[in-house]
mmCIF file of C-alpha atoms in Angstrom:
data_model
loop_
_atom_site.group_PDB
_atom_site.id
_atom_site.type_symbol
_atom_site.label_atom_id
_atom_site.label_comp_id
_atom_site.label_asym_id
_atom_site.label_seq_id
_atom_site.Cartn_x
_atom_site.Cartn_y
_atom_site.Cartn_z
ATOM 1 C CA UNK K 1 -7.044 -3.337 -18.492
ATOM 2 C CA UNK K 2 -6.066 -6.641 -16.903
ATOM 3 C CA UNK K 3 -4.355 -6.289 -13.559
ATOM 4 C CA UNK K 4 -1.587 -8.649 -12.502
ATOM 5 C CA UNK K 5 -1.153 -9.105 -8.782
ATOM 6 C CA UNK K 6 2.415 -8.274 -7.784
ATOM 7 C CA UNK K 7 3.033 -11.429 -5.776
ATOM 8 C CA UNK K 8 1.815 -14.982 -5.534
ATOM 9 C CA UNK K 9 -1.032 -15.492 -3.095
ATOM 10 C CA UNK K 10 0.446 -17.716 -0.422
ATOM 11 C CA UNK K 11 -0.939 -18.516 2.985
ATOM 12 C CA UNK K 12 0.174 -16.901 6.228
ATOM 13 C CA UNK K 13 2.568 -18.987 8.265
ATOM 14 C CA UNK K 14 2.323 -17.103 11.559
ATOM 15 C CA UNK K 15 1.803 -19.109 14.719
ATOM 16 C CA UNK K 16 -1.468 -18.711 16.608
ATOM 17 C CA UNK K 17 -2.596 -18.076 20.172
ATOM 18 C CA UNK K 18 0.844 -17.371 21.610
ATOM 19 C CA UNK K 19 1.973 -14.734 24.125
ATOM 20 C CA UNK K 20 5.420 -14.525 22.525
ATOM 21 C CA UNK K 21 5.813 -11.414 20.385
ATOM 22 C CA UNK K 22 8.763 -12.591 18.278
ATOM 23 C CA UNK K 23 10.458 -15.711 17.032
ATOM 24 C CA UNK K 24 12.981 -16.855 14.397
ATOM 25 C CA UNK K 25 15.791 -14.472 15.405
ATOM 26 C CA UNK K 26 19.033 -13.929 13.501
ATOM 27 C CA UNK K 27 22.078 -12.145 14.914
ATOM 28 C CA UNK K 28 23.626 -9.013 13.435
ATOM 29 C CA UNK K 29 26.375 -10.515 11.250
ATOM 30 C CA UNK K 30 24.286 -10.775 8.146
ATOM 31 C CA UNK K 31 23.564 -9.157 4.812
ATOM 32 C CA UNK K 32 26.025 -8.525 2.016
ATOM 33 C CA UNK K 33 27.159 -5.526 -0.002
ATOM 34 C CA UNK K 34 25.984 -5.855 -3.588
ATOM 35 C CA UNK K 35 25.735 -3.999 -6.881
ATOM 36 C CA UNK K 36 23.210 -6.454 -8.312
ATOM 37 C CA UNK K 37 19.919 -4.624 -7.743
ATOM 38 C CA UNK K 38 16.610 -6.387 -8.375
ATOM 39 C CA UNK K 39 14.751 -4.769 -11.266
ATOM 40 C CA UNK K 40 11.556 -6.159 -9.715
ATOM 41 C CA UNK K 41 12.003 -4.229 -6.448
ATOM 42 C CA UNK K 42 8.557 -2.668 -6.185
ATOM 43 C CA UNK K 43 8.497 -0.787 -2.857
ATOM 44 C CA UNK K 44 10.589 2.025 -1.393
ATOM 45 C CA UNK K 45 10.663 3.493 2.114
ATOM 46 C CA UNK K 46 12.956 6.006 3.844
ATOM 47 C CA UNK K 47 13.436 5.493 7.580
ATOM 48 C CA UNK K 48 14.196 8.044 10.300
ATOM 49 C CA UNK K 49 17.922 7.583 9.750
ATOM 50 C CA UNK K 50 17.329 8.462 6.070
ATOM 51 C CA UNK K 51 18.240 4.978 4.883
ATOM 52 C CA UNK K 52 16.283 3.796 1.846
ATOM 53 C CA UNK K 53 14.722 0.341 1.880
ATOM 54 C CA UNK K 54 13.679 -1.388 -1.354
ATOM 55 C CA UNK K 55 11.378 -4.391 -1.209
ATOM 56 C CA UNK K 56 11.504 -6.985 -3.939
ATOM 57 C CA UNK K 57 9.768 -10.186 -4.878
ATOM 58 C CA UNK K 58 12.499 -12.645 -5.732
ATOM 59 C CA UNK K 59 15.922 -11.502 -4.533
ATOM 60 C CA UNK K 60 15.063 -10.149 -1.096
ATOM 61 C CA UNK K 61 15.358 -6.790 0.631
ATOM 62 C CA UNK K 62 17.775 -3.911 -0.062
ATOM 63 C CA UNK K 63 19.043 -1.106 2.171
ATOM 64 C CA UNK K 64 20.811 1.947 0.737
ATOM 65 C CA UNK K 65 22.528 4.453 3.039
ATOM 66 C CA UNK K 66 23.655 6.801 0.277
ATOM 67 C CA UNK K 67 26.981 5.024 -0.183
ATOM 68 C CA UNK K 68 26.571 1.262 -0.124
ATOM 69 C CA UNK K 69 23.763 -1.069 -1.124
ATOM 70 C CA UNK K 70 23.097 -4.024 1.221
ATOM 71 C CA UNK K 71 20.993 -7.071 0.380
ATOM 72 C CA UNK K 72 19.159 -9.234 2.932
ATOM 73 C CA UNK K 73 17.509 -12.614 2.338
ATOM 74 C CA UNK K 74 15.877 -15.458 4.256
ATOM 75 C CA UNK K 75 19.376 -16.552 5.219
ATOM 76 C CA UNK K 76 19.604 -13.357 7.275
ATOM 77 C CA UNK K 77 16.344 -13.978 9.135
ATOM 78 C CA UNK K 78 13.912 -12.312 6.707
ATOM 79 C CA UNK K 79 10.704 -14.354 6.677
ATOM 80 C CA UNK K 80 10.047 -13.908 2.940
ATOM 81 C CA UNK K 81 11.507 -12.298 -0.166
ATOM 82 C CA UNK K 82 8.069 -11.039 -1.254
ATOM 83 C CA UNK K 83 7.872 -7.629 0.449
ATOM 84 C CA UNK K 84 4.401 -6.043 0.159
ATOM 85 C CA UNK K 85 4.730 -3.244 2.728
ATOM 86 C CA UNK K 86 7.358 -1.304 4.714
ATOM 87 C CA UNK K 87 6.762 0.957 7.728
ATOM 88 C CA UNK K 88 8.489 2.220 10.876
ATOM 89 C CA UNK K 89 7.297 2.513 14.477
ATOM 90 C CA UNK K 90 7.824 5.447 16.855
ATOM 91 C CA UNK K 91 10.949 3.762 18.260
ATOM 92 C CA UNK K 92 12.683 3.445 14.888
ATOM 93 C CA UNK K 93 12.096 -0.265 14.297
ATOM 94 C CA UNK K 94 11.360 -1.063 10.637
ATOM 95 C CA UNK K 95 8.748 -3.681 9.682
ATOM 96 C CA UNK K 96 8.411 -5.660 6.472
ATOM 97 C CA UNK K 97 4.992 -7.023 5.569
ATOM 98 C CA UNK K 98 5.029 -10.236 3.517
ATOM 99 C CA UNK K 99 2.542 -12.991 2.588
ATOM 100 C CA UNK K 100 4.442 -15.312 4.946
ATOM 101 C CA UNK K 101 4.627 -13.089 8.012
ATOM 102 C CA UNK K 102 5.939 -9.775 9.347
ATOM 103 C CA UNK K 103 9.673 -9.252 9.832
ATOM 104 C CA UNK K 104 10.882 -6.633 12.325
ATOM 105 C CA UNK K 105 14.337 -5.027 12.047
ATOM 106 C CA UNK K 106 15.605 -3.332 15.229
ATOM 107 C CA UNK K 107 18.882 -2.134 13.714
ATOM 108 C CA UNK K 108 20.742 -5.326 14.622
ATOM 109 C CA UNK K 109 18.660 -8.319 13.601
ATOM 110 C CA UNK K 110 15.411 -9.513 12.042
ATOM 111 C CA UNK K 111 12.662 -11.153 14.098
ATOM 112 C CA UNK K 112 9.361 -12.591 12.898
ATOM 113 C CA UNK K 113 6.251 -11.445 14.751
ATOM 114 C CA UNK K 114 4.000 -14.173 16.110
ATOM 115 C CA UNK K 115 0.325 -13.975 15.170
ATOM 116 C CA UNK K 116 -2.514 -14.287 17.681
ATOM 117 C CA UNK K 117 -5.434 -15.695 15.749
ATOM 118 C CA UNK K 118 -8.561 -17.003 17.472
ATOM 119 C CA UNK K 119 -12.309 -16.411 17.518
ATOM 120 C CA UNK K 120 -11.987 -13.786 20.248
ATOM 121 C CA UNK K 121 -9.169 -11.760 18.701
ATOM 122 C CA UNK K 122 -10.873 -11.499 15.296
ATOM 123 C CA UNK K 123 -13.373 -8.977 16.657
ATOM 124 C CA UNK K 124 -11.130 -6.952 18.999
ATOM 125 C CA UNK K 125 -10.870 -3.858 16.815
ATOM 126 C CA UNK K 126 -8.944 -1.002 18.448
ATOM 127 C CA UNK K 127 -7.215 2.112 17.153
ATOM 128 C CA UNK K 128 -4.309 3.857 18.868
ATOM 129 C CA UNK K 129 -1.734 6.269 17.477
ATOM 130 C CA UNK K 130 1.177 3.826 17.830
ATOM 131 C CA UNK K 131 -0.485 0.706 16.378
ATOM 132 C CA UNK K 132 0.855 -0.678 13.108
ATOM 133 C CA UNK K 133 -1.336 -2.472 10.572
ATOM 134 C CA UNK K 134 -0.379 -5.214 8.117
ATOM 135 C CA UNK K 135 -1.930 -7.220 5.283
ATOM 136 C CA UNK K 136 0.135 -10.436 5.118
ATOM 137 C CA UNK K 137 -1.204 -11.274 1.672
ATOM 138 C CA UNK K 138 -4.656 -11.132 0.103
ATOM 139 C CA UNK K 139 -6.360 -14.357 1.167
ATOM 140 C CA UNK K 140 -7.767 -13.267 4.535
ATOM 141 C CA UNK K 141 -10.958 -11.440 5.546
ATOM 142 C CA UNK K 142 -9.230 -8.635 7.413
ATOM 143 C CA UNK K 143 -5.969 -6.984 8.522
ATOM 144 C CA UNK K 144 -3.448 -7.578 11.291
ATOM 145 C CA UNK K 145 -2.962 -5.062 14.141
ATOM 146 C CA UNK K 146 0.331 -4.818 16.032
ATOM 147 C CA UNK K 147 0.263 -3.039 19.411
ATOM 148 C CA UNK K 148 4.013 -3.263 20.020
ATOM 149 C CA UNK K 149 3.734 -6.635 21.767
ATOM 150 C CA UNK K 150 1.265 -8.789 19.867
ATOM 151 C CA UNK K 151 0.107 -9.143 16.276
ATOM 152 C CA UNK K 152 -3.658 -9.740 16.162
ATOM 153 C CA UNK K 153 -5.644 -11.029 13.206
ATOM 154 C CA UNK K 154 -8.969 -9.194 12.747
ATOM 155 C CA UNK K 155 -11.978 -9.763 10.490
ATOM 156 C CA UNK K 156 -14.110 -7.200 8.680
ATOM 157 C CA UNK K 157 -17.848 -7.214 9.369
ATOM 158 C CA UNK K 158 -19.446 -8.426 6.108
ATOM 159 C CA UNK K 159 -21.148 -5.706 4.032
ATOM 160 C CA UNK K 160 -24.376 -6.391 2.147
ATOM 161 C CA UNK K 161 -22.349 -6.480 -1.050
ATOM 162 C CA UNK K 162 -20.619 -9.661 0.154
ATOM 163 C CA UNK K 163 -23.856 -11.621 -0.256
ATOM 164 C CA UNK K 164 -24.157 -10.438 -3.844
ATOM 165 C CA UNK K 165 -20.524 -11.298 -4.557
ATOM 166 C CA UNK K 166 -20.754 -14.860 -3.197
ATOM 167 C CA UNK K 167 -24.080 -15.445 -4.943
ATOM 168 C CA UNK K 168 -22.340 -14.603 -8.210
ATOM 169 C CA UNK K 169 -19.079 -16.377 -7.304
ATOM 170 C CA UNK K 170 -19.895 -19.307 -4.951
ATOM 171 C CA UNK K 171 -16.319 -20.628 -4.976
ATOM 172 C CA UNK K 172 -14.064 -17.655 -5.796
ATOM 173 C CA UNK K 173 -10.353 -18.148 -6.360
ATOM 174 C CA UNK K 174 -9.578 -15.108 -4.204
ATOM 175 C CA UNK K 175 -11.019 -13.295 -1.196
ATOM 176 C CA UNK K 176 -13.194 -10.259 -2.068
ATOM 177 C CA UNK K 177 -12.008 -8.828 1.280
ATOM 178 C CA UNK K 178 -8.347 -8.984 0.165
ATOM 179 C CA UNK K 179 -6.633 -5.731 1.170
ATOM 180 C CA UNK K 180 -4.905 -3.888 -1.673
ATOM 181 C CA UNK K 181 -4.224 -0.640 0.197
ATOM 182 C CA UNK K 182 -4.233 0.891 3.701
ATOM 183 C CA UNK K 183 -4.237 4.570 4.629
ATOM 184 C CA UNK K 184 -4.497 6.689 7.796
ATOM 185 C CA UNK K 185 -6.267 10.021 7.231
ATOM 186 C CA UNK K 186 -5.758 13.390 8.940
ATOM 187 C CA UNK K 187 -8.201 12.474 11.724
ATOM 188 C CA UNK K 188 -6.349 9.238 12.468
ATOM 189 C CA UNK K 189 -9.063 7.086 10.907
ATOM 190 C CA UNK K 190 -7.869 3.967 9.106
ATOM 191 C CA UNK K 191 -8.985 3.089 5.567
ATOM 192 C CA UNK K 192 -8.743 -0.293 3.845
ATOM 193 C CA UNK K 193 -9.102 -0.697 0.087
ATOM 194 C CA UNK K 194 -10.306 -4.179 -0.849
ATOM 195 C CA UNK K 195 -10.182 -6.260 -4.001
ATOM 196 C CA UNK K 196 -13.953 -6.390 -4.664
ATOM 197 C CA UNK K 197 -15.951 -4.870 -1.783
ATOM 198 C CA UNK K 198 -14.828 -1.251 -1.983
ATOM 199 C CA UNK K 199 -13.521 0.664 1.018
ATOM 200 C CA UNK K 200 -13.841 0.060 4.738
ATOM 201 C CA UNK K 201 -13.120 2.858 7.244
ATOM 202 C CA UNK K 202 -12.401 2.284 10.940
ATOM 203 C CA UNK K 203 -12.739 5.413 13.106
ATOM 204 C CA UNK K 204 -11.850 3.717 16.384
ATOM 205 C CA UNK K 205 -15.373 2.601 17.203
ATOM 206 C CA UNK K 206 -17.231 1.790 13.975
ATOM 207 C CA UNK K 207 -16.395 0.005 10.725
ATOM 208 C CA UNK K 208 -18.243 1.452 7.718
ATOM 209 C CA UNK K 209 -18.209 0.704 4.001
ATOM 210 C CA UNK K 210 -18.173 2.767 0.814
ATOM 211 C CA UNK K 211 -18.651 1.147 -2.582
ATOM 212 C CA UNK K 212 -19.051 2.486 -6.101
ATOM 213 C CA UNK K 213 -18.660 0.106 -9.015
ATOM 214 C CA UNK K 214 -16.351 2.339 -11.080
ATOM 215 C CA UNK K 215 -13.810 2.435 -8.234
ATOM 216 C CA UNK K 216 -13.260 -1.330 -8.354
ATOM 217 C CA UNK K 217 -14.170 -2.193 -11.972
ATOM 218 C CA UNK K 218 -12.680 -0.557 -15.066
ATOM 219 C CA UNK K 219 -14.865 0.273 -18.099
ATOM 220 C CA UNK K 220 -13.153 -2.598 -19.944
ATOM 221 C CA UNK K 221 -14.373 -5.020 -17.294
ATOM 222 C CA UNK K 222 -11.130 -5.526 -15.378
ATOM 223 C CA UNK K 223 -11.296 -5.897 -11.596
ATOM 224 C CA UNK K 224 -8.953 -3.135 -10.477
ATOM 225 C CA UNK K 225 -9.837 -3.011 -6.785
ATOM 226 C CA UNK K 226 -8.988 -0.100 -4.476
ATOM 227 C CA UNK K 227 -5.263 0.271 -5.120
ATOM 228 C CA UNK K 228 -4.690 3.737 -3.677
ATOM 229 C CA UNK K 229 -6.261 6.118 -1.127
ATOM 230 C CA UNK K 230 -5.338 9.683 -0.206
ATOM 231 C CA UNK K 231 -6.822 12.709 1.544
ATOM 232 C CA UNK K 232 -5.622 15.944 -0.050
ATOM 233 C CA UNK K 233 -4.830 19.250 1.651
ATOM 234 C CA UNK K 234 -8.413 20.441 1.136
ATOM 235 C CA UNK K 235 -9.842 17.430 2.940
ATOM 236 C CA UNK K 236 -11.101 15.631 -0.172
ATOM 237 C CA UNK K 237 -10.515 11.903 -0.642
ATOM 238 C CA UNK K 238 -9.344 10.233 -3.845
ATOM 239 C CA UNK K 239 -9.851 6.506 -4.469
ATOM 240 C CA UNK K 240 -8.266 4.526 -7.328
ATOM 241 C CA UNK K 241 -9.185 6.923 -10.140
ATOM 242 C CA UNK K 242 -9.578 10.622 -10.887
ATOM 243 C CA UNK K 243 -13.205 10.691 -12.056
ATOM 244 C CA UNK K 244 -14.414 12.105 -8.732
ATOM 245 C CA UNK K 245 -13.131 13.417 -5.435
ATOM 246 C CA UNK K 246 -15.077 12.711 -2.236
ATOM 247 C CA UNK K 247 -16.025 14.672 0.874
ATOM 248 C CA UNK K 248 -16.812 12.331 3.774
ATOM 249 C CA UNK K 249 -19.602 13.505 6.089
ATOM 250 C CA UNK K 250 -18.524 13.992 9.719
ATOM 251 C CA UNK K 251 -21.762 12.365 10.889
ATOM 252 C CA UNK K 252 -23.562 9.412 9.367
ATOM 253 C CA UNK K 253 -27.128 8.203 9.249
ATOM 254 C CA UNK K 254 -26.148 4.580 8.795
ATOM 255 C CA UNK K 255 -24.005 2.397 11.050
ATOM 256 C CA UNK K 256 -22.695 0.220 8.207
ATOM 257 C CA UNK K 257 -22.128 2.626 5.292
ATOM 258 C CA UNK K 258 -20.487 6.039 5.013
ATOM 259 C CA UNK K 259 -22.321 9.196 4.016
ATOM 260 C CA UNK K 260 -20.434 11.280 1.467
ATOM 261 C CA UNK K 261 -20.651 13.744 -1.404
ATOM 262 C CA UNK K 262 -18.685 13.484 -4.622
ATOM 263 C CA UNK K 263 -17.515 16.098 -7.099
ATOM 264 C CA UNK K 264 -16.538 15.705 -10.748
ATOM 265 C CA UNK K 265 -12.887 16.146 -11.608
ATOM 266 C CA UNK K 266 -10.989 17.053 -14.774
ATOM 267 C CA UNK K 267 -10.172 14.256 -17.209
ATOM 268 C CA UNK K 268 -7.509 14.046 -19.932
ATOM 269 C CA UNK K 269 -8.793 14.569 -23.463
ATOM 270 C CA UNK K 270 -8.041 11.068 -24.703
ATOM 271 C CA UNK K 271 -9.162 9.091 -21.648
ATOM 272 C CA UNK K 272 -12.406 8.671 -19.754
ATOM 273 C CA UNK K 273 -10.695 7.879 -16.457
ATOM 274 C CA UNK K 274 -7.169 7.470 -15.089
ATOM 275 C CA UNK K 275 -6.805 4.377 -12.910
ATOM 276 C CA UNK K 276 -3.706 4.583 -10.749
ATOM 277 C CA UNK K 277 -1.759 2.043 -8.717
ATOM 278 C CA UNK K 278 -0.381 4.613 -6.268
ATOM 279 C CA UNK K 279 -0.812 8.308 -5.422
ATOM 280 C CA UNK K 280 1.069 10.943 -3.378
ATOM 281 C CA UNK K 281 0.584 14.639 -2.685
ATOM 282 C CA UNK K 282 3.754 16.717 -2.915
ATOM 283 C CA UNK K 283 4.714 19.679 -0.732
ATOM 284 C CA UNK K 284 2.977 22.087 -3.132
ATOM 285 C CA UNK K 285 -0.336 20.224 -2.988
ATOM 286 C CA UNK K 286 0.012 18.591 -6.425
ATOM 287 C CA UNK K 287 -1.322 15.052 -6.758
ATOM 288 C CA UNK K 288 0.949 12.552 -8.528
ATOM 289 C CA UNK K 289 -0.866 9.472 -9.853
ATOM 290 C CA UNK K 290 1.239 6.488 -10.944
ATOM 291 C CA UNK K 291 -0.568 4.212 -13.402
ATOM 292 C CA UNK K 292 0.331 0.627 -14.176
ATOM 293 C CA UNK K 293 1.234 1.106 -17.852
ATOM 294 C CA UNK K 294 0.564 4.762 -18.730
ATOM 295 C CA UNK K 295 3.264 6.616 -16.833
ATOM 296 C CA UNK K 296 2.487 9.287 -14.228
ATOM 297 C CA UNK K 297 -0.187 12.000 -14.219
ATOM 298 C CA UNK K 298 0.172 15.153 -12.124
ATOM 299 C CA UNK K 299 -2.847 17.247 -11.113
ATOM 300 C CA UNK K 300 -2.041 20.740 -9.898
ATOM 301 C CA UNK K 301 -5.013 23.069 -9.541
ATOM 302 C CA UNK K 302 -6.960 22.603 -12.814
ATOM 303 C CA UNK K 303 -4.002 21.386 -14.843
ATOM 304 C CA UNK K 304 -3.382 17.723 -15.620
ATOM 305 C CA UNK K 305 0.109 16.863 -16.919
ATOM 306 C CA UNK K 306 1.245 13.524 -18.299
ATOM 307 C CA UNK K 307 4.752 12.127 -17.714
ATOM 308 C CA UNK K 308 5.325 9.094 -19.968
ATOM 309 C CA UNK K 309 7.952 6.663 -18.694
ATOM 310 C CA UNK K 310 10.204 4.881 -21.192
ATOM 311 C CA UNK K 311 13.229 2.619 -20.906
ATOM 312 C CA UNK K 312 14.871 1.344 -24.091
ATOM 313 C CA UNK K 313 11.648 1.850 -26.070
ATOM 314 C CA UNK K 314 9.837 -0.168 -23.404
ATOM 315 C CA UNK K 315 7.016 1.102 -21.199
ATOM 316 C CA UNK K 316 7.841 0.165 -17.583
ATOM 317 C CA UNK K 317 5.050 -1.336 -15.484
ATOM 318 C CA UNK K 318 4.824 0.974 -12.483
ATOM 319 C CA UNK K 319 3.922 -0.333 -9.046
ATOM 320 C CA UNK K 320 4.241 2.631 -6.665
ATOM 321 C CA UNK K 321 5.169 6.296 -6.274
ATOM 322 C CA UNK K 322 6.817 7.611 -3.100
ATOM 323 C CA UNK K 323 7.923 11.004 -1.734
ATOM 324 C CA UNK K 324 10.930 10.924 0.580
ATOM 325 C CA UNK K 325 11.759 13.236 3.497
ATOM 326 C CA UNK K 326 13.555 15.670 1.181
ATOM 327 C CA UNK K 327 10.527 15.916 -1.122
ATOM 328 C CA UNK K 328 12.032 13.844 -3.938
ATOM 329 C CA UNK K 329 9.616 11.647 -5.918
ATOM 330 C CA UNK K 330 10.475 8.019 -6.652
ATOM 331 C CA UNK K 331 8.878 5.333 -8.807
ATOM 332 C CA UNK K 332 9.181 1.576 -8.411
ATOM 333 C CA UNK K 333 8.343 -0.826 -11.221
ATOM 334 C CA UNK K 334 7.591 -4.477 -11.911
ATOM 335 C CA UNK K 335 10.337 -4.864 -14.475
ATOM 336 C CA UNK K 336 12.530 -1.781 -14.957
ATOM 337 C CA UNK K 337 14.087 -0.815 -11.646
ATOM 338 C CA UNK K 338 13.793 2.515 -9.827
ATOM 339 C CA UNK K 339 13.115 6.005 -11.198
ATOM 340 C CA UNK K 340 13.326 9.449 -9.600
ATOM 341 C CA UNK K 341 12.000 12.845 -10.661
ATOM 342 C CA UNK K 342 14.596 15.457 -11.635
ATOM 343 C CA UNK K 343 12.197 18.385 -11.822
ATOM 344 C CA UNK K 344 11.315 17.796 -15.473
ATOM 345 C CA UNK K 345 10.959 14.062 -15.961
ATOM 346 C CA UNK K 346 11.394 10.680 -14.272
ATOM 347 C CA UNK K 347 14.781 9.136 -14.998
ATOM 348 C CA UNK K 348 16.325 5.764 -14.033
ATOM 349 C CA UNK K 349 18.172 5.755 -10.717
ATOM 350 C CA UNK K 350 21.572 4.064 -10.557
ATOM 351 C CA UNK K 351 23.340 3.092 -7.337
#
C-alpha cells in the first residue's frame, strides 16, 4: 500500500543560537468566525478549556468552542498552515507543530518559538515531566525539546541499521530518521517512531533502538514507517500494526538496542496484518486502530470488529483517531472532513 505523506517536506525556518524564546508576535485582535471548514483538516485536540482545535494543511487552524468556529492563518501570527501536531503545556498554553516552526498560543496571541541549534545542543538530551517535544517536519535527524524557555534541536545517535540504509540509498530523498510519531509511556519514557529506522526510546539517560522489518515495511513493499505507538492497560506496546504486541524488558543487556518479548495477536480473516495510521485506547480498554483506507478496527479482548467509513460512496482517507475528555472518539481525514463515533458507527460531524 503506497503511503502519501500528509504535508510537503519543507525546511525548518527557526532561528539558531538565540537566547530569545519567542518572536513574530501578533496581538489579540485576530481570527475570524467561519462556516467554511477545511475538509483536509487532519488533526484534532481538546484543550483544558474544552475547546477543540483542528489543524489543516492549506486553510490554517480552526478553534471550536461548541458554538462558534474560528479560523486562524498566517495573517494572525501562525507560522504555517501545515499543522502536524497540537499539544498543551501545564500552564494551558497550546502549541502547534509545523514544518516551518512551532507556534505558541497563550490565549491572546500567537508567538513563534526560536530554535537553538548548534553542535553542543544537538547532544543535550534531557527528560523532565514538563518538557514538550516537537518534530518540525521530517527532514531532520532528531526532535526538538522545549523546556518552557528554549527550543533545542537534538540528534539521534545513529543505529547500526543506518549504515545499511545509506549503503543501499547513498543519496536518499528523505531522512530515514524522520519522525512520524512520538509517544510518552506510563513510565514517562519517550518513544519516537521513524520513517525507516524503527523506534527509538529515551528513558532520561539512554537512547535505545528497536527495529523489525514488518513494522516499517508492508508485505506489498511499501515503506509505512512507525506511524503509531501505544502502551495498553496491561503494559504491552503496539507499533504500527496488529501482528504482535510487545513487552519491553525493564533491564537491558545492550546499551544501544532494547530487549523485548513479542506475542502473536489475532488477525482478521481476510487480511494478514492491519497497518494503522493512528491508535487510541478507550476507557474500557478497547484498542481503536484507524487505517489509511480501510476504516477503523476495534480490538476488545479477543474480538476484532471492523467499522468501514463511507461518504457518498467514497472511502475517506483517514489520518488520525482521537479520544476527547468526555470519551468521544473522533476521526480526521485527508479529504472528507471530521467524523465522530455515535456508539454504533462513525458519522460525519457538522458544525
